Amino acid sequence: MTWTAPFRYWLLAVLVLVVAYPLIPGSNPILGQQLVPLVCYAILALGLNVVVGYTGLLHLGIAAFFGIGAYVTGILTVPMFPFQQSFLVAVIASTVIASAVGVVTTAPTLRLRGDYLALVTLGFGLITTFAIRNLDNITDGTKGLNPVSPNLLPWVDDPDLTKFDRPTGWAATWRGYPYFYYICVGLLVLVMWLLRNLERSRLGRNWVALREDELAATCMGLNPARLKLSAIAAGAALAGLAGALYAVSQRTTAGPQAYDFNRSMITLCCVILGGLGSRPGVLVGVFLLLGYDTILTPYLDNQIQLLQINPNGKSYLKVSGWRLFVFGLALIVMMRFRPAGLLPAWRVRHELQPANANESAKPVEPTTGA
Amino acid sequence: MGELFAAIDAPASVWQFIIIGLVTGALYALIALGYTMVYGIIELINFAHGDLFMLGSFLALQVAVTLGAATADDGAIGMVAIALMLVTAPLFCAGLNVAVDRIVYRPLRNAPKLAPLVSAIGVSFIFMNIGLFWRGATDVNFPNLIPPTNLLEGTGLRFTAKDAMVIGVTVPTMVALTVFVRYTSLGKAMRATAQNPTAAQLMGIGVDRVIALTFALGGALAGIASVVYGLYNNTVSYQMGFQNGLYAFTAAVLGGIGNIPGAVLGGLVIGLVKALGDAYVGAQWSEALVFAILIVILIFRPTGILGARTREKV
């Protein structure tokens, strides 16, 4: 994405709106509550984007790292275990452990290519879900660990911070959450900034080289195994961070089904819809697809119920009944007409342009050497 | 699986679990054949295959319900229903698969590999939604039309007419498919297209037609598998496509994707691992065991058990 001036202003406007939202008197706390998981999913999708978008490794099990992050946070904070750690410790531990698991599980499979690697990541994701479901005495099986409510930061005594919340009207229904909302948004901005720097760093450019042509990149002296591992480590770390935030925002790790293959698939859809390799694109993809799924559909269904359009509860008269159909159609139409995504990455867009479009910018008049 | 174990009268021996494993494995293999055909020719992981299979079983169920086979005591109606299912479901799935290829995949023939894969995920979502509207979110009963006669009466083992049906459909199908691909001119055209579509085109092969034919065959296989699955398990649901599609895909990759005997071998391995895992490790872990074994095999043999090493395309 070229950071043209109008786009930069748009982004700034969105950021201001997001920051100011809880401060607007009478702003809807329910919507705020729904925004926090979206921020978590955005971080997860940005992590997947490092693996699939930058490095070109098709990973079908990213939700496993999301789950590992959530469950590490759960284990470190719920009363069932003796650890009782603070938010900061939980988040750092989740990020590091998810990343380490990513490296350890991927290292033996680096020899695999393309579809086979995709299948192995899928298998790993499934095994993780089974493990979460079956290790009853660690994960509490299908119920999930709760309540996850750590002290948000070690130096904050009162996690509810009611004195800051009161003027906004959020405090009564949603104790302490604007505070957490800001932590999540702040972390998202931090992740975006880190990824921006990473993308422009030597490592980021090496990843892209690997994606474009592994053979050529290897011939130029890059070490593909190490590059792939570093991408997996970074992606898994972000997914772990997202999982930790998700568990805290939900006050429970949620059951294993929150981290199953569907989650991986939907996250992949978000990344592809927004634009592989494009950070703003990934955010747009997440907020469009998951915003539709988690905010718009329940709202519309509620309206349908209020207006009594669907008295018999027929599933095809509910917006949520068409959920999979809409996702599927969106993917097919995107692939057909805009395969690089809604906001394609700068590099991808240039690749898709015809060759002479680039050359026409250069002076083509031959200089006559007199 | 649970009620099967309960039905065993003699003390369960390892042979019994092997029989169960081989039969369920043959069922996975049947689904995997369609997967591997399509992969073999256009290298597309057809995520929609499992959901196509699910829609096929819903159609077969519709046939049974329309004929009244579910409630009739008359065995003849049941036989007619089975015969009709075995005609309609494959035709339906083949037609649907060809239509999807024409509308969704064909325009993406020259696109990067990710594009058709993502589209296949999209098609899978749409099929699942259709299944959801068709039969709802809960499990649906599939009429039990085959009598549970034990063919190994007196040996202490159980091998019913249903089990025989699964083997009796899978083995001839695999043989017929192998013969078709190896010895007919259309099969030759398919292999040529799989090797190099451009060269095949230059040799006068209608590549798009051959690919459509592959999708038709793959769809028909999904249709046959869906009928066999419904008659064998007596329960279908809109989510079964995902689960079984995953097993079939794993079977195809395990055996070496694009390889017909490999798909069957992979299916049998998965069936055996799952049955023996159910018996000796615990049913809740056996699925994880299947994927663990898949990963281990791929680490040591990255192209599957029977897979040939593919040339690196530069």
XYZ file of C-alpha atoms in Angstrom:
684
model
C 0.000 0.000 0.000
C 1.395 3.316 -0.933
C 0.768 5.701 1.902
C -0.824 8.383 -0.173
C -1.851 11.470 1.744
C -5.657 10.937 1.659
C -5.260 7.389 2.918
C -3.017 8.530 5.721
C -5.690 10.992 6.785
C -8.345 8.330 6.658
C -6.267 6.115 8.895
C -5.664 8.963 11.304
C -9.385 9.755 11.376
C -10.231 6.126 12.141
C -7.619 6.048 14.887
C -8.969 9.237 16.475
C -12.495 7.839 16.302
C -11.413 4.566 17.919
C -9.560 6.356 20.693
C -12.339 8.856 21.343
C -15.165 6.350 21.147
C -15.408 5.354 24.835
C -15.193 9.028 25.845
C -18.253 10.078 23.869
C -21.083 10.394 26.394
C -23.733 7.771 25.758
C -21.578 5.681 23.415
C -22.805 2.123 23.306
C -20.729 -0.092 25.612
C -22.073 -3.232 23.928
C -20.500 -2.173 20.664
C -17.298 -1.402 22.555
C -17.403 -4.853 24.049
C -17.745 -6.296 20.565
C -14.838 -4.243 19.270
C -12.329 -5.776 21.680
C -12.503 -9.304 20.197
C -12.222 -7.744 16.753
C -8.966 -6.121 17.817
C -7.756 -9.532 19.054
C -8.706 -11.137 15.740
C -6.931 -8.311 13.922
C -3.684 -9.103 15.758
C -4.192 -12.797 14.979
C -4.728 -11.999 11.300
C -1.635 -9.783 11.240
C 0.315 -12.742 12.621
C -1.034 -15.017 9.910
C -0.173 -12.323 7.394
C 3.501 -12.590 8.346
C 3.448 -16.319 7.545
C 1.175 -16.393 4.493
C 1.365 -12.834 3.203
C 5.048 -12.033 3.563
C 6.677 -15.455 3.449
C 4.156 -17.307 1.312
C 3.787 -20.372 3.560
C 0.186 -21.531 3.470
C -0.588 -22.070 7.139
C -3.951 -23.655 7.928
C -3.544 -23.998 11.687
C -2.923 -20.495 13.008
C -5.818 -20.842 15.471
C -3.727 -23.390 17.381
C -1.323 -20.636 18.462
C -4.293 -18.414 19.260
C -5.561 -21.197 21.513
C -2.154 -21.791 23.092
C -1.949 -18.086 23.944
C -5.433 -18.107 25.462
C -4.833 -21.253 27.507
C -1.410 -20.136 28.766
C -3.100 -16.966 29.976
C -5.872 -19.049 31.496
C -3.481 -21.375 33.318
C -1.462 -18.443 34.654
C -4.459 -16.535 35.973
C -7.470 -18.691 36.908
C -8.022 -19.632 40.583
C -7.883 -23.348 39.649
C -4.088 -23.085 39.341
C -1.722 -21.694 41.952
C 0.025 -19.169 39.677
C -2.264 -16.105 39.845
C -0.060 -14.014 37.619
C -0.744 -10.501 36.421
C -1.815 -9.473 32.943
C 1.654 -8.404 31.897
C 3.237 -11.739 32.839
C 0.408 -13.666 31.179
C 0.660 -11.741 27.922
C 4.439 -12.073 27.703
C 4.362 -15.759 28.618
C 1.599 -16.461 26.072
C 3.506 -14.707 23.315
C 6.799 -16.447 24.082
C 5.326 -19.918 24.589
C 3.177 -19.770 21.433
C 6.222 -18.675 19.481
C 8.368 -21.457 20.952
C 5.721 -24.085 20.177
C 5.579 -22.746 16.640
C 9.316 -23.135 16.160
C 9.508 -26.580 17.771
C 6.596 -28.043 15.822
C 7.519 -26.511 12.489
C 11.251 -27.208 12.514
C 10.960 -30.914 11.549
C 8.523 -30.172 8.724
C 10.489 -27.498 6.872
C 11.487 -29.978 4.188
C 7.897 -30.067 3.010
C 6.645 -27.817 0.271
C 3.404 -26.110 -0.639
C 0.342 -28.248 -0.130
C 2.095 -30.768 2.067
C 3.231 -28.075 4.472
C -0.331 -26.738 4.449
C -1.632 -30.167 5.405
C 0.882 -30.565 8.214
C -0.077 -27.192 9.684
C -3.715 -28.222 9.412
C -2.946 -31.483 11.214
C -1.070 -29.632 13.917
C -4.026 -27.283 14.389
C -6.406 -30.235 14.729
C -4.138 -32.038 17.190
C -4.001 -28.893 19.313
C -7.799 -28.704 19.375
C -8.020 -32.375 20.372
C -5.422 -31.812 23.070
C -7.317 -28.826 24.471
C -10.504 -30.876 24.491
C -9.028 -34.014 26.027
C -6.525 -32.754 28.591
C -9.357 -32.296 31.059
C -7.309 -31.671 34.171
C -5.312 -28.890 32.526
C -7.824 -27.225 30.215
C -11.120 -28.190 31.836
C -12.181 -29.935 28.629
C -14.994 -28.375 26.651
C -15.894 -25.867 29.336
C -12.743 -23.782 29.189
C -10.874 -22.120 32.029
C -12.501 -19.278 33.907
C -12.669 -16.737 35.360
C -9.695 -15.145 33.633
C -9.508 -11.772 35.337
C -5.938 -10.941 36.193
C -4.855 -7.655 37.661
C -4.422 -5.816 34.436
C -1.011 -4.444 35.301
C 1.044 -5.101 38.411
C 1.140 -1.451 39.468
C -2.575 -0.866 39.066
C -4.310 -1.840 42.275
C -7.869 -1.329 41.129
C -8.414 -3.058 37.810
C -11.839 -1.558 37.428
C -10.605 2.032 37.543
C -14.141 3.144 38.149
C -13.155 6.756 38.689
C -12.061 7.067 35.055
C -15.022 5.219 33.651
C -17.857 7.054 35.279
C -18.139 10.052 32.945
C -18.349 7.820 29.898
C -21.333 5.839 31.071
C -19.557 2.530 30.459
C -18.737 1.781 34.060
C -22.143 0.568 35.165
C -22.479 -2.180 32.573
C -18.944 -2.900 31.674
C -16.562 -2.495 34.536
C -13.073 -1.507 33.658
C -13.380 -2.307 30.022
C -12.584 1.045 28.406
C -9.263 0.624 30.112
C -8.767 -2.790 28.571
C -10.141 -1.504 25.274
C -7.320 1.038 25.247
C -4.748 -1.617 26.071
C -5.940 -3.685 23.109
C -6.067 -0.777 20.696
C -2.642 0.377 21.915
C -1.189 -3.087 21.361
C -2.726 -3.229 17.897
C -1.103 0.083 17.001
C 2.187 -1.167 18.452
C 1.953 -4.378 16.407
C 1.191 -2.400 13.250
C 4.211 -0.196 13.881
C 6.501 -3.157 14.601
C 5.323 -4.936 11.466
C 5.881 -1.802 9.414
C 9.467 -1.719 10.561
C 9.845 -5.474 10.157
C 8.488 -5.293 6.633
C 11.123 -2.765 5.666
C 13.934 -4.500 7.501
C 16.401 -6.927 5.991
C 14.444 -9.851 7.479
C 11.157 -8.627 5.986
C 12.671 -8.234 2.538
C 14.219 -11.689 2.814
C 10.795 -13.151 3.599
C 9.336 -11.539 0.509
C 12.260 -12.808 -1.571
C 11.528 -16.311 -0.313
C 7.854 -15.928 -1.214
C 8.614 -14.700 -4.704
C 11.102 -17.403 -5.631
C 12.548 -19.807 -3.119
C 15.128 -21.200 -5.526
C 16.427 -17.786 -6.568
C 16.482 -16.595 -2.954
C 18.495 -19.660 -1.929
C 20.911 -19.089 -4.778
C 21.443 -15.539 -3.534
C 22.641 -16.962 -0.232
C 19.503 -16.777 1.891
C 18.821 -19.627 4.305
C 15.218 -20.667 3.608
C 14.865 -22.889 6.674
C 15.908 -20.127 9.030
C 13.707 -17.568 7.274
C 10.665 -19.846 7.391
C 11.233 -20.555 11.077
C 11.578 -16.871 11.886
C 8.332 -16.123 10.047
C 6.545 -18.900 11.929
C 8.004 -17.630 15.198
C 6.805 -14.089 14.534
C 3.378 -15.194 13.336
C 2.868 -17.575 16.238
C 3.985 -14.931 18.713
C 1.388 -12.493 17.424
C -1.267 -15.218 17.462
C -0.307 -16.047 21.059
C -0.563 -12.395 22.028
C -3.982 -12.214 20.363
C -5.076 -15.333 22.244
C -4.009 -13.887 25.571
C -5.934 -10.668 24.930
C -8.932 -12.680 23.761
C -8.989 -14.784 26.929
C -8.780 -11.693 29.124
C -11.467 -9.877 27.142
C -13.835 -12.859 27.374
C -12.904 -13.493 31.033
C -12.638 -17.163 30.020
C -10.446 -19.142 27.672
C -13.668 -20.291 25.971
C -13.983 -23.907 24.880
C -11.775 -25.695 22.323
C -14.165 -24.863 19.496
C -13.038 -21.216 19.671
C -9.613 -22.328 18.394
C -10.541 -24.964 15.841
C -10.058 -25.212 12.091
C -12.919 -22.797 11.446
C -11.066 -20.033 13.230
C -7.977 -20.669 11.113
C -10.070 -20.636 7.951
C -11.953 -17.443 8.786
C -8.688 -15.727 9.713
C -7.194 -16.791 6.396
C -10.297 -15.431 4.670
C -9.822 -12.070 6.392
C -6.182 -11.862 5.323
C -6.966 -12.798 1.730
C -10.026 -10.562 1.503
C -8.097 -7.546 2.764
C -4.968 -8.191 0.763
C -2.172 -10.668 1.371
C 0.907 -8.942 2.689
C -0.822 -5.627 3.274
C -1.188 -4.476 6.889
C -4.013 -1.960 6.361
C -5.660 -4.510 4.074
C -5.636 -7.155 6.794
C -7.313 -4.719 9.182
C -9.963 -3.889 6.586
C -10.528 -7.611 5.965
C -10.954 -8.353 9.660
C -13.309 -5.474 10.330
C -15.428 -6.188 7.247
C -15.718 -9.953 7.552
C -15.768 -10.371 11.331
C -17.588 -7.084 11.843
C -20.300 -8.472 9.590
C -20.251 -11.751 11.466
C -20.087 -10.605 15.071
C -21.758 -7.175 15.012
C -23.925 -6.632 11.950
C -25.640 -10.056 11.728
C -26.740 -10.232 15.367
C -28.000 -6.664 15.074
C -30.000 -7.372 11.901
C -31.376 -10.618 13.343
C -32.479 -8.718 16.387
C -34.255 -6.182 14.168
C -35.950 -8.992 12.239
C -37.160 -10.448 15.495
C -38.409 -7.081 16.736
C -40.316 -6.476 13.504
C -41.723 -10.034 13.645
C -40.919 -10.690 10.001
C -39.950 -14.271 10.805
C -42.482 -15.627 13.312
C -41.682 -19.311 12.641
C -37.951 -18.892 13.133
C -37.072 -20.188 9.646
C -33.298 -20.260 9.313
C -33.254 -18.839 5.773
C -35.119 -15.761 6.980
C -32.335 -14.995 9.430
C -29.316 -13.051 8.310
C -27.084 -15.311 10.385
C -28.432 -18.320 8.482
C -26.632 -17.001 5.388
C -23.341 -16.528 7.183
C -21.371 -19.284 5.433
C -22.968 -18.423 2.105
C -21.841 -14.811 2.370
C -18.305 -15.818 3.387
C -18.071 -18.309 0.555
C -19.418 -15.942 -2.060
C -17.112 -13.162 -0.866
C -14.070 -15.434 -1.277
C -15.095 -16.653 -4.728
C -15.930 -13.204 -6.053
C -12.698 -11.760 -4.632
C -10.563 -14.462 -6.207
C -12.272 -13.922 -9.536
C -12.197 -10.162 -9.742
C -9.684 -8.825 -7.234
C -7.309 -11.651 -6.283
C -4.840 -9.349 -4.552
C -7.463 -8.257 -2.003
C -9.314 -5.042 -1.264
C -6.183 -3.092 -0.357
C -3.428 -4.943 -2.183
C 0.111 -4.752 -0.914
C 2.220 -2.328 -2.863
C 4.502 -5.025 -4.201
C 1.688 -7.394 -5.167
C -0.129 -4.611 -6.994
C 2.955 -3.755 -8.980
C 3.410 -7.373 -9.946
C -0.123 -7.548 -11.260
C 0.249 -4.446 -13.412
C 1.306 -4.903 -17.012
C 5.015 -4.394 -17.467
C 4.765 -1.276 -19.649
C 2.704 0.570 -17.038
C 5.819 0.817 -14.918
C 8.069 1.718 -17.771
C 5.890 4.532 -19.027
C 6.817 6.481 -15.919
C 10.456 6.472 -16.958
C 11.761 8.714 -19.683
C 11.828 6.548 -22.777
C 13.240 9.085 -25.220
C 16.652 7.868 -26.308
C 19.242 10.498 -25.791
C 21.174 11.090 -28.924
C 24.810 10.950 -28.105
C 26.336 13.639 -30.191
C -18.376 -46.581 16.519
C -19.631 -47.118 20.049
C -22.672 -49.196 19.242
C -20.580 -51.337 16.938
C -18.401 -52.408 19.842
C -21.445 -53.069 21.979
C -22.805 -55.356 19.277
C -19.775 -57.644 19.320
C -20.856 -60.796 21.124
C -17.499 -62.504 21.508
C -14.658 -60.892 23.443
C -13.228 -58.256 21.152
C -10.106 -59.513 19.472
C -7.592 -57.514 17.548
C -8.933 -59.105 14.352
C -12.311 -57.540 14.991
C -10.735 -54.096 15.232
C -8.789 -54.780 12.065
C -12.028 -55.649 10.260
C -13.648 -52.443 11.519
C -10.584 -50.484 10.517
C -10.466 -51.933 7.028
C -14.148 -51.253 6.431
C -14.121 -47.644 7.657
C -10.814 -47.221 5.847
C -12.383 -48.424 2.616
C -15.061 -45.793 3.079
C -12.451 -43.041 3.536
C -10.631 -44.433 0.528
C -13.758 -44.137 -1.588
C -14.058 -40.446 -0.733
C -10.321 -39.981 -1.185
C -10.443 -41.328 -4.752
C -12.446 -38.303 -5.890
C -10.097 -35.981 -4.050
C -7.007 -37.479 -5.572
C -8.414 -37.491 -9.121
C -8.978 -33.744 -9.043
C -5.676 -33.054 -7.312
C -3.841 -35.261 -9.774
C -4.968 -33.222 -12.716
C -5.011 -29.583 -11.607
C -3.174 -29.740 -8.260
C -6.149 -28.242 -6.475
C -6.832 -29.233 -2.872
C -10.558 -29.405 -3.443
C -11.832 -28.401 -0.021
C -15.362 -28.534 -1.415
C -15.148 -32.279 -2.104
C -16.284 -33.300 1.382
C -19.225 -30.931 1.251
C -20.180 -32.188 -2.185
C -20.214 -35.636 -0.627
C -22.477 -34.301 2.126
C -24.939 -32.845 -0.412
C -24.926 -36.185 -2.235
C -25.967 -37.997 0.914
C -28.776 -35.482 1.448
C -30.015 -36.140 -2.070
C -29.878 -39.899 -1.485
C -31.822 -39.376 1.705
C -34.376 -37.331 -0.203
C -34.792 -40.209 -2.646
C -35.355 -42.654 0.200
C -37.873 -40.387 1.883
C -39.746 -39.708 -1.369
C -40.049 -43.451 -2.053
C -41.141 -44.050 1.508
C -38.301 -46.506 1.969
C -37.606 -45.320 5.503
C -40.981 -46.468 6.833
C -41.870 -49.338 4.470
C -41.452 -52.878 5.779
C -41.144 -54.182 2.256
C -37.507 -54.999 1.463
C -38.151 -54.584 -2.250
C -38.821 -50.870 -1.864
C -35.535 -50.610 -0.010
C -33.690 -52.296 -2.871
C -35.331 -49.999 -5.418
C -34.408 -47.017 -3.253
C -30.765 -48.109 -3.058
C -30.613 -48.631 -6.817
C -32.155 -45.230 -7.445
C -29.812 -43.547 -4.961
C -26.811 -45.094 -6.658
C -27.956 -43.518 -9.919
C -29.150 -40.099 -8.773
C -26.531 -39.167 -6.171
C -23.496 -39.673 -8.463
C -25.248 -37.871 -11.326
C -26.181 -34.991 -9.054
C -22.689 -34.674 -7.571
C -21.017 -35.007 -10.967
C -23.227 -32.297 -12.446
C -22.668 -30.005 -9.499
C -18.903 -30.541 -9.586
C -18.716 -29.809 -13.318
C -20.820 -26.685 -12.858
C -18.565 -25.471 -10.058
C -15.490 -26.116 -12.181
C -17.004 -24.215 -15.092
C -18.156 -21.226 -13.019
C -15.518 -20.974 -10.309
C -12.274 -22.776 -11.138
C -11.986 -22.454 -14.912
C -11.607 -18.651 -14.916
C -8.739 -19.109 -12.442
C -6.773 -21.654 -14.491
C -3.790 -19.344 -14.993
C -4.024 -17.569 -11.637
C -1.568 -18.248 -8.785
C -2.227 -21.508 -6.958
C -3.724 -19.823 -3.925
C -6.672 -18.425 -5.900
C -8.433 -21.716 -6.759
C -7.658 -23.058 -3.282
C -9.368 -20.096 -1.629
C -12.255 -20.396 -4.076
C -12.600 -24.060 -3.119
C -12.895 -23.004 0.521
C -15.581 -20.551 -0.597
C -17.470 -23.271 -2.482
C -17.202 -25.499 0.586
C -18.801 -22.763 2.735
C -21.626 -22.314 0.236
C -22.298 -26.065 0.045
C -22.348 -26.249 3.833
C -24.880 -23.438 3.958
C -27.065 -25.211 1.388
C -26.873 -28.371 3.481
C -27.824 -26.363 6.554
C -30.923 -24.980 4.855
C -31.790 -28.372 3.387
C -31.685 -30.519 6.500
C -31.046 -28.213 9.440
C -28.223 -28.125 11.946
C -28.849 -31.433 13.715
C -27.989 -35.005 12.765
C -30.475 -36.636 10.397
C -31.379 -40.325 10.336
C -30.581 -42.176 7.152
C -32.875 -45.206 6.613
C -31.296 -48.502 7.558
C -31.972 -50.459 4.364
C -29.389 -53.226 4.647
C -30.093 -56.113 7.029
C -27.417 -56.521 9.736
C -26.717 -60.173 8.844
C -23.409 -61.371 10.199
C -21.528 -63.129 7.424
C -18.948 -64.607 9.815
C -21.469 -66.224 12.161
C -19.833 -68.743 14.482
C -16.279 -67.448 14.169
C -16.672 -64.975 17.010
C -16.076 -62.131 14.584
C -18.578 -59.755 13.092
C -18.593 -58.858 9.422
C -22.054 -57.783 8.374
C -23.718 -57.361 5.023
C -23.130 -53.619 5.451
C -19.398 -54.155 5.816
C -19.458 -56.354 2.748
C -21.270 -53.637 0.838
C -18.551 -51.070 1.621
C -15.774 -53.401 0.461
C -17.921 -54.566 -2.454
C -18.283 -51.019 -3.735
C -14.797 -49.669 -3.000
C -12.677 -52.424 -4.506
C -14.418 -52.602 -7.918
C -14.524 -48.797 -8.063
C -10.803 -48.575 -7.488
C -10.096 -51.279 -10.054
C -12.394 -49.671 -12.628
C -10.810 -46.268 -12.038
C -7.290 -47.650 -12.387
C -8.212 -49.451 -15.598
C -9.895 -46.328 -16.925
C -6.950 -44.052 -16.223
C -4.355 -46.541 -17.431
C -5.883 -48.161 -20.484
C -8.471 -45.896 -22.134
C -7.681 -43.028 -24.445
C -9.561 -40.607 -22.184
C -7.453 -41.791 -19.279
C -4.371 -41.220 -21.384
C -5.594 -37.691 -22.126
C -6.066 -37.154 -18.405
C -2.566 -38.277 -17.607
C -1.176 -36.088 -20.376
C -3.080 -33.077 -19.026
C -1.820 -33.789 -15.542
C 1.756 -33.921 -16.806
C 1.674 -30.705 -18.772
C -1.552 -28.948 -19.784
C 0.089 -26.765 -22.413
C 1.819 -29.647 -24.137
C -1.392 -31.666 -23.966
C -3.243 -28.813 -25.615
C -0.643 -28.682 -28.379
C -1.153 -32.403 -28.940
C -4.811 -31.735 -29.672
C -6.263 -32.653 -26.289
C -9.201 -30.498 -25.218
C -7.737 -29.677 -21.820
C -10.844 -27.958 -20.468
C -12.964 -30.906 -21.531
C -10.608 -33.376 -19.875
C -10.610 -31.351 -16.665
C -14.421 -31.173 -16.736
C -14.472 -34.954 -17.176
C -12.196 -35.329 -14.147
C -14.510 -33.164 -12.079
C -17.458 -35.250 -13.288
C -15.677 -38.458 -12.276
C -14.616 -36.999 -8.941
C -18.166 -35.838 -8.285
C -19.615 -39.214 -9.237
C -17.199 -40.879 -6.804
C -18.331 -38.473 -4.081
C -21.928 -39.404 -4.908
C -21.264 -43.155 -4.667
C -19.369 -42.630 -1.429
C -22.212 -40.564 0.004
C -24.751 -43.337 -0.604
C -22.449 -45.982 0.870
C -21.705 -43.758 3.842
C -25.385 -43.082 4.521
C -26.338 -46.755 4.284
C -23.401 -47.742 6.470
C -23.617 -45.141 9.239
C -27.360 -44.358 9.156
C -26.679 -40.792 10.274
C -25.858 -37.806 8.111
C -25.421 -34.149 8.975
C -24.454 -30.947 7.237
C -21.104 -30.963 9.027
C -20.048 -34.455 8.032
C -18.526 -33.162 4.809
C -15.817 -31.324 6.667
C -14.889 -34.241 8.912
C -14.868 -36.889 6.204
C -13.365 -34.580 3.633
C -10.490 -34.049 6.002
C -9.968 -37.779 6.445
C -10.200 -38.320 2.718
C -7.721 -35.567 2.043
C -5.396 -36.997 4.667
C -5.772 -40.426 3.060
C -4.961 -39.001 -0.353
C -1.860 -37.208 0.908
C -0.753 -40.121 3.047
C -0.774 -42.465 0.082
C 0.795 -39.941 -2.252
C -1.586 -37.421 -3.694
C -2.735 -37.969 -7.256
C -2.031 -41.697 -6.937
C -5.124 -43.938 -7.095
C -3.833 -47.040 -5.253
C -2.130 -44.616 -2.857
C -5.458 -43.050 -1.917
C -6.887 -46.471 -1.111
C -3.815 -47.455 0.867
C -3.973 -44.144 2.739
C -7.655 -44.672 3.505
C -7.011 -48.135 4.852
C -4.102 -46.919 7.004
C -6.297 -44.193 8.487
C -9.153 -46.606 9.109
C -6.836 -49.070 10.840
C -5.120 -46.402 12.947
C -8.492 -45.013 13.976
C -10.047 -48.389 14.842
C -7.017 -49.632 16.755
C -6.676 -46.206 18.378
C -10.317 -46.313 19.456
C -9.725 -49.726 20.973
C -6.367 -49.347 22.642
C -5.670 -45.627 23.116
C -9.108 -44.175 23.654
C -11.671 -42.841 21.202
C -11.039 -39.233 22.201
C -7.399 -39.476 21.129
C -7.665 -41.593 18.007
C -8.339 -38.667 15.687
C -5.308 -36.841 17.028
C -3.358 -40.059 16.483
C -4.371 -40.127 12.808
C -2.984 -36.654 12.216
C 0.109 -37.303 14.307
C 0.887 -40.330 12.134
C 0.230 -38.259 9.030
C 2.768 -35.672 10.176
C 5.349 -38.313 11.067
C 4.970 -40.077 7.711
C 5.248 -36.800 5.823
C 8.383 -35.855 7.741
C 10.105 -39.059 6.655
C 8.465 -39.406 3.250
C 7.460 -35.906 2.139
C 5.488 -37.111 -0.884
C 3.440 -39.815 0.815
C 3.809 -43.585 0.956
C 3.408 -44.300 -2.753
C 4.006 -40.791 -4.036
C 6.644 -40.204 -6.660
C 9.086 -37.401 -6.142
C 7.748 -34.538 -8.265
C 10.095 -32.476 -10.303
C 10.748 -28.998 -8.990
C 9.170 -26.523 -11.379
C 11.496 -23.625 -11.930
